[in-house]
Amino acid sequence: MFTSSVLKQGDIGLAVNKMQAYLNLFQERGLIQTRNFQDGVYGPRTAAAVKEFQRYAGLSQDGIIGNNTWDAIVNKLRELGIVTNIPVASDRFFLSSGATGIAVFKMQEYLNEIAAVNSCMRPIPIDGMYGPRTVTAVQMFQYLYDLTIDGVIGSRTWDAILNERNAIPTATPTV
């Protein structure tokens, strides 16, 4: 797992601001108790809220938003019916060939989830490296969803991937 873009105490920016908003949604629904300031600064209050959510989700309580915490937050948002296309795994809406990190890893994961329900797409390795197979998968997605075909995940492609992924019905538990 690539961790160059995890969110942790001391970080600032859009990704932190959006994560604070999600944590506040969880607080409003009674899942956690700590209310955040949506100031884009990952301080002690945000770390405390993350730890509360990690405890709620049965995760290690380190106050850091890495892959497992990211997944748990996104899955809880989906479970609550909250559709979002905000790039909380990256501080920008742009990924291209040669990029690495958690944002690439998540986009590869989401493209594979879409491929699982769209037979026109093929799964790709989830390795956090934006290589030729990821470029091809993005180009195929762009072709299928009537976007500019350049193999780059800019804001329109980013939104389209997340919106399409979020529209996939979650599996219902079997007894």
Short mmCIF file of C-alpha atoms in Angstrom, two decimals:
data_model
loop_
_atom_site.label_atom_id
_atom_site.label_comp_id
_atom_site.label_asym_id
_atom_site.label_seq_id
_atom_site.Cartn_x
_atom_site.Cartn_y
_atom_site.Cartn_z
CA MET A 1 0.00 0.00 0.00
CA PHE A 2 1.34 3.41 -0.96
CA THR A 3 1.01 5.96 1.81
CA SER A 4 2.44 9.15 0.31
CA SER A 5 -0.98 10.85 0.42
CA VAL A 6 -2.41 9.69 3.74
CA LEU A 7 -4.01 12.39 5.87
CA LYS A 8 -2.56 12.97 9.31
CA GLN A 9 -2.17 15.61 11.97
CA GLY A 10 -0.41 18.67 10.57
CA ASP A 11 -1.84 18.31 7.04
CA ILE A 12 -3.85 21.15 5.52
CA GLY A 13 -5.99 21.60 2.42
CA LEU A 14 -9.09 20.57 0.53
CA ALA A 15 -8.76 16.88 1.36
CA VAL A 16 -8.68 17.65 5.09
CA ASN A 17 -11.62 20.05 4.78
CA LYS A 18 -13.76 17.46 3.02
CA MET A 19 -12.80 14.74 5.51
CA GLN A 20 -13.83 17.08 8.32
CA ALA A 21 -17.21 17.49 6.60
CA TYR A 22 -17.65 13.71 6.41
CA LEU A 23 -16.70 13.30 10.06
CA ASN A 24 -19.26 15.99 10.93
CA LEU A 25 -21.91 14.02 9.02
CA PHE A 26 -21.02 10.99 11.15
CA GLN A 27 -21.23 13.14 14.28
CA GLU A 28 -24.68 14.43 13.25
CA ARG A 29 -25.84 10.82 12.85
CA GLY A 30 -24.51 9.85 16.28
CA LEU A 31 -21.68 7.59 15.07
CA ILE A 32 -19.00 9.73 16.74
CA GLN A 33 -19.15 12.56 19.27
CA THR A 34 -16.43 15.03 18.25
CA ARG A 35 -17.57 17.91 16.03
CA ASN A 36 -14.91 19.36 13.71
CA PHE A 37 -14.18 22.85 12.55
CA GLN A 38 -14.20 22.66 8.76
CA ASP A 39 -11.07 24.74 8.44
CA GLY A 40 -8.90 22.38 6.37
CA VAL A 41 -6.39 22.00 9.21
CA TYR A 42 -5.82 18.46 10.51
CA GLY A 43 -5.36 19.30 14.16
CA PRO A 44 -5.99 17.47 17.46
CA ARG A 45 -9.80 17.73 17.13
CA THR A 46 -9.78 16.10 13.67
CA ALA A 47 -7.39 13.40 14.90
CA ALA A 48 -9.75 12.72 17.84
CA ALA A 49 -12.74 12.46 15.49
CA VAL A 50 -10.80 10.08 13.22
CA LYS A 51 -9.89 7.91 16.21
CA GLU A 52 -13.57 7.81 17.24
CA PHE A 53 -14.56 6.76 13.74
CA GLN A 54 -11.80 4.16 13.66
CA ARG A 55 -13.10 2.75 16.95
CA TYR A 56 -16.65 2.72 15.52
CA ALA A 57 -15.39 0.90 12.39
CA GLY A 58 -13.31 -1.62 14.35
CA LEU A 59 -9.99 -0.30 13.04
CA SER A 60 -6.68 0.48 14.69
CA GLN A 61 -7.09 3.87 16.39
CA ASP A 62 -4.08 5.85 15.18
CA GLY A 63 -5.88 9.03 14.07
CA ILE A 64 -4.38 8.71 10.58
CA ILE A 65 -6.52 8.39 7.45
CA GLY A 66 -4.78 5.68 5.46
CA ASN A 67 -6.27 3.11 3.12
CA ASN A 68 -8.34 1.13 5.67
CA THR A 69 -9.81 4.24 7.27
CA TRP A 70 -10.44 5.77 3.84
CA ASP A 71 -12.31 2.61 2.77
CA ALA A 72 -14.35 2.52 5.98
CA ILE A 73 -15.36 6.18 5.60
CA VAL A 74 -16.32 5.81 1.93
CA ASN A 75 -18.25 2.61 2.62
CA LYS A 76 -20.12 4.24 5.52
CA LEU A 77 -20.99 7.20 3.30
CA ARG A 78 -22.33 4.79 0.68
CA GLU A 79 -24.27 2.87 3.33
CA LEU A 80 -25.84 6.15 4.48
CA GLY A 81 -26.77 6.98 0.88
CA ILE A 82 -24.41 9.96 0.69
CA VAL A 83 -23.02 10.29 -2.83
CA THR A 84 -19.84 12.31 -3.09
CA ASN A 85 -17.33 12.99 -5.79
CA ILE A 86 -14.93 15.00 -3.66
CA PRO A 87 -11.28 13.92 -3.96
CA VAL A 88 -10.49 13.21 -0.35
CA ALA A 89 -7.63 10.89 -1.31
CA SER A 90 -5.84 13.68 -3.15
CA ASP A 91 -5.43 17.40 -2.75
CA ARG A 92 -6.00 17.91 -6.46
CA PHE A 93 -8.17 16.63 -9.31
CA PHE A 94 -5.38 15.49 -11.59
CA LEU A 95 -3.62 12.17 -12.11
CA SER A 96 -1.62 11.10 -15.13
CA SER A 97 0.98 8.63 -16.31
CA GLY A 98 3.84 8.37 -13.84
CA ALA A 99 1.80 9.41 -10.79
CA THR A 100 1.95 7.19 -7.70
CA GLY A 101 0.25 7.07 -4.34
CA ILE A 102 -3.03 6.45 -2.60
CA ALA A 103 -5.05 8.57 -5.05
CA VAL A 104 -3.87 6.37 -7.95
CA PHE A 105 -4.45 3.25 -5.85
CA LYS A 106 -8.05 4.33 -5.09
CA MET A 107 -8.79 5.26 -8.72
CA GLN A 108 -7.50 1.85 -9.86
CA GLU A 109 -9.68 0.22 -7.24
CA TYR A 110 -12.73 2.21 -8.39
CA LEU A 111 -12.07 1.46 -12.07
CA ASN A 112 -11.97 -2.24 -11.17
CA GLU A 113 -15.27 -1.96 -9.28
CA ILE A 114 -16.79 -0.37 -12.40
CA ALA A 115 -15.23 -3.08 -14.60
CA ALA A 116 -16.88 -5.73 -12.41
CA VAL A 117 -20.32 -4.45 -13.52
CA ASN A 118 -19.42 -3.14 -16.99
CA SER A 119 -18.27 -5.89 -19.34
CA CYS A 120 -16.73 -3.35 -21.74
CA MET A 121 -14.01 -2.60 -19.22
CA ARG A 122 -11.19 -4.86 -18.04
CA PRO A 123 -9.70 -5.01 -14.55
CA ILE A 124 -6.22 -3.62 -13.97
CA PRO A 125 -3.55 -4.19 -11.32
CA ILE A 126 -4.12 -2.14 -8.17
CA ASP A 127 -0.58 -1.08 -7.36
CA GLY A 128 -0.72 2.69 -6.89
CA MET A 129 1.35 3.29 -10.04
CA TYR A 130 -0.24 5.12 -12.99
CA GLY A 131 1.31 3.02 -15.75
CA PRO A 132 0.26 1.98 -19.26
CA ARG A 133 -2.53 -0.36 -18.10
CA THR A 134 -4.06 2.37 -15.96
CA VAL A 135 -3.82 4.84 -18.87
CA THR A 136 -5.62 2.32 -21.11
CA ALA A 137 -8.33 1.69 -18.49
CA VAL A 138 -8.88 5.43 -18.07
CA GLN A 139 -9.07 5.88 -21.85
CA MET A 140 -11.65 3.08 -22.09
CA PHE A 141 -13.67 4.64 -19.28
CA GLN A 142 -13.48 8.03 -21.00
CA TYR A 143 -14.62 6.49 -24.28
CA LEU A 144 -17.56 4.69 -22.67
CA TYR A 145 -18.68 7.73 -20.69
CA ASP A 146 -18.28 10.28 -23.51
CA LEU A 147 -15.35 12.18 -22.02
CA THR A 148 -12.25 13.57 -23.69
CA ILE A 149 -10.05 10.53 -24.34
CA ASP A 150 -6.62 11.48 -23.05
CA GLY A 151 -5.87 8.86 -20.39
CA VAL A 152 -5.61 11.59 -17.76
CA ILE A 153 -7.85 11.77 -14.70
CA GLY A 154 -8.74 15.45 -14.63
CA SER A 155 -11.70 16.90 -12.74
CA ARG A 156 -14.39 15.70 -15.20
CA THR A 157 -12.98 12.16 -15.39
CA TRP A 158 -12.42 12.12 -11.61
CA ASP A 159 -16.04 13.12 -10.98
CA ALA A 160 -17.34 10.62 -13.54
CA ILE A 161 -15.34 7.72 -12.05
CA LEU A 162 -16.48 8.51 -8.51
CA ASN A 163 -20.08 9.10 -9.52
CA GLU A 164 -20.18 5.85 -11.49
CA ARG A 165 -18.52 3.92 -8.64
CA ASN A 166 -20.90 5.42 -6.08
CA ALA A 167 -23.88 4.42 -8.23
CA ILE A 168 -22.95 0.73 -8.02
CA PRO A 169 -25.34 -0.94 -5.61
CA THR A 170 -23.58 -2.31 -2.56
CA ALA A 171 -23.89 -6.02 -1.97
CA THR A 172 -26.42 -6.96 0.65
CA PRO A 173 -25.19 -9.25 3.39
CA THR A 174 -26.30 -12.84 3.15
CA VAL A 175 -27.33 -14.77 6.21
#
